[in-house]
Amino acid sequence: MTTGVRRRMGVEERKQQLIGVALELFSHRSPDDVSIDEIAAAAGISRPLVYHYFPGKQSLYEAALRRAADELAARFVEPPQGPLGARLLRVMGRFFDFVDDHGPGFAALMRGGPAVGSSTTNAMIDEVRQAAYEQILAHLEVEKPSARLELVVRSWVSLAESTALLWLDGRRVPRAELELQLVHDFAALAAVSAAYDPDMAGILVGILADEPADGPFADLVARLAALVPAVGATPPAVPDQRLR
């Protein structure tokens, strides 16, 4: 009969284990509600041993946040093949996978969690936003964006973030609908900007030229076209109620 012997972890391996345990707990509950005792119990070690590897909950939280930020930024990486609409829809699918799996942790990441106002956490959040911004520019094949294009892309990244946070509060809109809506939102932001700027108009024309008839951008055009008759209809005459 063989007796199981617990393998002693090295310092870095143990730290990574604690980060993983903390991130798992933070994914299901607010970091403010997770204690060091719970993290120690989930990792199978004592509370003093947690403090041996991390000086406090804040440092462990920031380490878990770092891992979450890196993972979230990676969700925006997409091979530059195929129509842009389909690429963005896949990105939104992976983005909402992360949001779905790490609800409280995602909210803590975007809102700063226990470290609201911390320069470290603020920097990590900015890194995620910047990574998403750079990925979208890469898909548009633009190295030096104009002021209007930067406004469109950064506004869209912010919209995706705020939409996900609102969705977590009750999940009242089907997730798949929101993913498609956010892709439509990107096209809508680009279209409005294109109405004011010829460079943006050129980018939009290029995007739509590569869009198949069954793509998400084509779907948006069809939905909007269906509304045009209603928008352009002559309103019914209103009887003159003034006293004669």
Tab-separated table of C-alpha atoms in Angstrom:
chain	number	residue	atom	x	y	z
A	1	MET	CA	0.000	0.000	0.000
A	2	THR	CA	1.377	3.410	-1.021
A	3	THR	CA	0.933	6.334	1.311
A	4	GLY	CA	0.252	9.659	-0.445
A	5	VAL	CA	2.828	12.310	0.345
A	6	ARG	CA	2.000	15.961	-0.175
A	7	ARG	CA	4.580	17.489	-2.490
A	8	ARG	CA	6.267	20.596	-1.161
A	9	MET	CA	5.758	23.530	-3.526
A	10	GLY	CA	8.490	25.959	-4.442
A	11	VAL	CA	8.067	29.643	-3.623
A	12	GLU	CA	6.929	30.749	-7.084
A	13	GLU	CA	4.676	27.726	-7.543
A	14	ARG	CA	2.981	28.409	-4.202
A	15	LYS	CA	2.512	32.086	-5.042
A	16	GLN	CA	0.907	31.173	-8.358
A	17	GLN	CA	-1.362	28.694	-6.576
A	18	LEU	CA	-2.491	31.369	-4.116
A	19	ILE	CA	-3.132	33.822	-6.951
A	20	GLY	CA	-5.237	31.218	-8.725
A	21	VAL	CA	-7.210	30.401	-5.576
A	22	ALA	CA	-7.789	34.082	-4.816
A	23	LEU	CA	-8.888	34.809	-8.382
A	24	GLU	CA	-11.342	31.918	-8.279
A	25	LEU	CA	-12.865	33.229	-5.050
A	26	PHE	CA	-12.910	36.815	-6.355
A	27	SER	CA	-14.686	35.565	-9.492
A	28	HIS	CA	-17.734	34.545	-7.481
A	29	ARG	CA	-17.789	37.141	-4.716
A	30	SER	CA	-16.603	40.671	-4.254
A	31	PRO	CA	-12.951	40.762	-3.142
A	32	ASP	CA	-14.074	42.834	-0.156
A	33	ASP	CA	-16.071	39.819	1.064
A	34	VAL	CA	-13.244	37.270	0.735
A	35	SER	CA	-10.985	36.866	3.760
A	36	ILE	CA	-7.400	35.690	3.988
A	37	ASP	CA	-8.664	32.773	6.096
A	38	GLU	CA	-10.878	31.630	3.211
A	39	ILE	CA	-8.025	31.895	0.746
A	40	ALA	CA	-5.761	29.913	3.086
A	41	ALA	CA	-8.405	27.217	3.590
A	42	ALA	CA	-9.049	26.909	-0.158
A	43	ALA	CA	-5.306	26.588	-0.787
A	44	GLY	CA	-4.901	24.023	1.992
A	45	ILE	CA	-2.387	26.064	3.963
A	46	SER	CA	-2.372	28.147	7.136
A	47	ARG	CA	-3.155	31.845	7.352
A	48	PRO	CA	0.421	32.723	8.477
A	49	LEU	CA	1.776	30.917	5.415
A	50	VAL	CA	-0.308	33.133	3.127
A	51	TYR	CA	1.339	36.147	4.745
A	52	HIS	CA	4.726	34.490	4.173
A	53	TYR	CA	4.163	34.822	0.427
A	54	PHE	CA	2.104	38.015	0.345
A	55	PRO	CA	2.449	40.821	2.927
A	56	GLY	CA	-1.299	41.417	2.975
A	57	LYS	CA	-4.598	40.935	1.222
A	58	GLN	CA	-4.010	44.022	-0.896
A	59	SER	CA	-0.843	42.626	-2.468
A	60	LEU	CA	-2.541	39.276	-3.148
A	61	TYR	CA	-5.516	41.100	-4.630
A	62	GLU	CA	-3.254	43.091	-6.936
A	63	ALA	CA	-1.470	39.909	-8.054
A	64	ALA	CA	-4.818	38.272	-8.854
A	65	LEU	CA	-5.898	41.430	-10.625
A	66	ARG	CA	-2.747	41.323	-12.727
A	67	ARG	CA	-3.558	37.818	-13.911
A	68	ALA	CA	-7.181	38.753	-14.641
A	69	ALA	CA	-6.105	41.859	-16.561
A	70	ASP	CA	-3.679	39.860	-18.713
A	71	GLU	CA	-6.353	37.271	-19.446
A	72	LEU	CA	-8.959	39.888	-20.315
A	73	ALA	CA	-6.582	41.751	-22.623
A	74	ALA	CA	-5.860	38.467	-24.419
A	75	ARG	CA	-9.573	38.054	-25.187
A	76	PHE	CA	-9.288	40.934	-27.689
A	77	VAL	CA	-6.593	39.180	-29.721
A	78	GLU	CA	-8.087	37.888	-32.970
A	79	PRO	CA	-6.429	36.708	-36.221
A	80	PRO	CA	-6.764	39.433	-38.889
A	81	GLN	CA	-8.597	37.263	-41.396
A	82	GLY	CA	-12.142	37.592	-42.661
A	83	PRO	CA	-14.707	40.396	-42.434
A	84	LEU	CA	-14.318	42.820	-39.534
A	85	GLY	CA	-17.888	42.296	-38.310
A	86	ALA	CA	-17.344	38.573	-37.797
A	87	ARG	CA	-14.016	39.218	-36.061
A	88	LEU	CA	-15.558	41.692	-33.627
A	89	LEU	CA	-18.401	39.277	-32.896
A	90	ARG	CA	-15.907	36.566	-31.952
A	91	VAL	CA	-14.043	39.054	-29.760
A	92	MET	CA	-17.270	39.999	-27.998
A	93	GLY	CA	-18.041	36.310	-27.461
A	94	ARG	CA	-14.717	35.779	-25.685
A	95	PHE	CA	-15.085	39.065	-23.795
A	96	PHE	CA	-18.480	38.024	-22.419
A	97	ASP	CA	-17.135	34.544	-21.643
A	98	PHE	CA	-14.708	36.266	-19.286
A	99	VAL	CA	-17.407	38.538	-17.861
A	100	ASP	CA	-19.730	35.563	-17.372
A	101	ASP	CA	-17.063	33.450	-15.652
A	102	HIS	CA	-15.609	36.218	-13.470
A	103	GLY	CA	-18.588	38.464	-12.718
A	104	PRO	CA	-17.614	40.008	-9.361
A	105	GLY	CA	-13.935	39.848	-10.316
A	106	PHE	CA	-14.586	41.664	-13.593
A	107	ALA	CA	-16.582	44.334	-11.788
A	108	ALA	CA	-13.769	44.705	-9.263
A	109	LEU	CA	-11.186	44.945	-12.038
A	110	MET	CA	-13.065	47.692	-13.869
A	111	ARG	CA	-14.068	49.582	-10.740
A	112	GLY	CA	-10.852	49.156	-8.803
A	113	GLY	CA	-12.244	46.773	-6.174
A	114	PRO	CA	-10.666	47.121	-2.736
A	115	ALA	CA	-7.963	49.268	-4.332
A	116	VAL	CA	-10.076	52.108	-5.688
A	117	GLY	CA	-7.757	54.985	-6.497
A	118	SER	CA	-4.626	52.810	-6.342
A	119	SER	CA	-2.095	53.775	-9.001
A	120	THR	CA	-1.248	50.090	-9.468
A	121	THR	CA	-4.800	48.963	-10.190
A	122	ASN	CA	-5.563	52.048	-12.264
A	123	ALA	CA	-2.522	51.281	-14.406
A	124	MET	CA	-3.681	47.688	-14.935
A	125	ILE	CA	-7.155	48.810	-15.958
A	126	ASP	CA	-5.664	51.304	-18.401
A	127	GLU	CA	-3.471	48.541	-19.834
A	128	VAL	CA	-6.550	46.420	-20.609
A	129	ARG	CA	-8.269	49.338	-22.324
A	130	GLN	CA	-5.145	50.216	-24.272
A	131	ALA	CA	-4.656	46.600	-25.388
A	132	ALA	CA	-8.241	46.478	-26.671
A	133	TYR	CA	-7.784	49.828	-28.434
A	134	GLU	CA	-4.583	48.697	-30.159
A	135	GLN	CA	-6.154	45.424	-31.264
A	136	ILE	CA	-9.045	47.225	-32.965
A	137	LEU	CA	-6.644	49.580	-34.752
A	138	ALA	CA	-4.670	46.554	-35.924
A	139	HIS	CA	-7.843	45.056	-37.401
A	140	LEU	CA	-8.504	48.353	-39.193
A	141	GLU	CA	-4.879	48.313	-40.404
A	142	VAL	CA	-4.325	51.834	-39.100
A	143	GLU	CA	-1.014	52.731	-37.435
A	144	LYS	CA	-1.588	56.437	-36.835
A	145	PRO	CA	-5.291	57.009	-36.141
A	146	SER	CA	-6.930	60.358	-36.700
A	147	ALA	CA	-8.527	62.134	-33.776
A	148	ARG	CA	-11.991	60.995	-34.891
A	149	LEU	CA	-10.956	57.364	-35.305
A	150	GLU	CA	-9.335	57.353	-31.870
A	151	LEU	CA	-12.540	58.787	-30.434
A	152	VAL	CA	-14.632	56.074	-32.109
A	153	VAL	CA	-12.466	53.175	-30.963
A	154	ARG	CA	-11.928	54.385	-27.406
A	155	SER	CA	-15.625	55.204	-27.057
A	156	TRP	CA	-16.510	51.713	-28.230
A	157	VAL	CA	-14.092	50.050	-25.787
A	158	SER	CA	-15.629	52.108	-22.981
A	159	LEU	CA	-19.133	51.187	-24.171
A	160	ALA	CA	-18.301	47.465	-24.143
A	161	GLU	CA	-17.016	47.795	-20.591
A	162	SER	CA	-20.020	49.726	-19.267
A	163	THR	CA	-22.463	47.441	-21.114
A	164	ALA	CA	-20.905	44.369	-19.501
A	165	LEU	CA	-21.066	45.928	-16.036
A	166	LEU	CA	-24.744	46.816	-16.508
A	167	TRP	CA	-25.486	43.346	-17.866
A	168	LEU	CA	-24.050	41.755	-14.730
A	169	ASP	CA	-26.711	43.577	-12.721
A	170	GLY	CA	-29.518	41.125	-13.366
A	171	ARG	CA	-28.561	39.919	-16.877
A	172	ARG	CA	-31.893	41.193	-18.148
A	173	VAL	CA	-30.870	41.229	-21.819
A	174	PRO	CA	-29.829	37.957	-23.495
A	175	ARG	CA	-26.068	37.821	-23.747
A	176	ALA	CA	-25.984	36.916	-27.453
A	177	GLU	CA	-28.112	39.954	-28.262
A	178	LEU	CA	-25.723	42.237	-26.402
A	179	GLU	CA	-22.698	40.782	-28.183
A	180	LEU	CA	-24.316	41.496	-31.555
A	181	GLN	CA	-25.545	44.903	-30.415
A	182	LEU	CA	-22.025	45.929	-29.423
A	183	VAL	CA	-20.748	44.995	-32.879
A	184	HIS	CA	-23.578	47.079	-34.316
A	185	ASP	CA	-22.622	49.893	-31.939
A	186	PHE	CA	-19.115	49.939	-33.418
A	187	ALA	CA	-20.536	50.348	-36.921
A	188	ALA	CA	-22.957	53.027	-35.713
A	189	LEU	CA	-20.193	55.047	-34.034
A	190	ALA	CA	-18.086	54.778	-37.174
A	191	ALA	CA	-21.034	55.788	-39.374
A	192	VAL	CA	-21.801	58.918	-37.362
A	193	SER	CA	-18.157	59.954	-37.442
A	194	ALA	CA	-18.006	59.212	-41.193
A	195	ALA	CA	-20.791	61.753	-41.743
A	196	TYR	CA	-18.396	64.457	-40.516
A	197	ASP	CA	-15.001	63.239	-41.728
A	198	PRO	CA	-13.946	61.981	-45.198
A	199	ASP	CA	-11.155	59.809	-43.761
A	200	MET	CA	-13.629	58.041	-41.506
A	201	ALA	CA	-15.974	57.703	-44.472
A	202	GLY	CA	-13.216	55.921	-46.377
A	203	ILE	CA	-12.611	53.530	-43.499
A	204	LEU	CA	-16.325	52.781	-43.193
A	205	VAL	CA	-16.683	52.156	-46.930
A	206	GLY	CA	-13.771	49.731	-46.758
A	207	ILE	CA	-15.323	47.883	-43.824
A	208	LEU	CA	-18.706	47.541	-45.519
A	209	ALA	CA	-17.157	46.526	-48.847
A	210	ASP	CA	-15.785	43.363	-47.234
A	211	GLU	CA	-18.980	42.574	-45.339
A	212	PRO	CA	-20.915	39.505	-46.579
A	213	ALA	CA	-24.676	39.597	-46.922
A	214	ASP	CA	-25.069	37.492	-43.767
A	215	GLY	CA	-22.545	39.443	-41.669
A	216	PRO	CA	-23.376	41.467	-38.544
A	217	PHE	CA	-22.817	44.846	-40.220
A	218	ALA	CA	-25.106	43.879	-43.101
A	219	ASP	CA	-27.661	42.810	-40.513
A	220	LEU	CA	-27.521	46.297	-38.979
A	221	VAL	CA	-28.001	47.971	-42.364
A	222	ALA	CA	-31.041	45.782	-43.034
A	223	ARG	CA	-32.538	46.570	-39.617
A	224	LEU	CA	-32.073	50.301	-40.134
A	225	ALA	CA	-33.429	50.170	-43.667
A	226	ALA	CA	-36.595	48.576	-42.338
A	227	LEU	CA	-37.095	51.646	-40.137
A	228	VAL	CA	-36.707	54.222	-42.889
A	229	PRO	CA	-40.320	54.147	-44.172
A	230	ALA	CA	-41.605	54.695	-40.645
A	231	VAL	CA	-39.199	57.565	-40.075
A	232	GLY	CA	-40.040	59.212	-43.385
A	233	ALA	CA	-43.790	58.754	-43.207
A	234	THR	CA	-45.955	61.878	-43.178
A	235	PRO	CA	-47.580	62.239	-39.768
A	236	PRO	CA	-51.391	62.214	-39.717
A	237	ALA	CA	-53.113	65.568	-39.783
A	238	VAL	CA	-54.115	66.904	-36.368
A	239	PRO	CA	-57.499	68.663	-36.272
A	240	ASP	CA	-57.308	72.317	-35.364
A	241	GLN	CA	-58.830	72.548	-31.902
A	242	ARG	CA	-58.538	76.300	-31.566
A	243	LEU	CA	-61.700	78.278	-30.926
A	244	ARG	CA	-62.940	80.114	-33.941
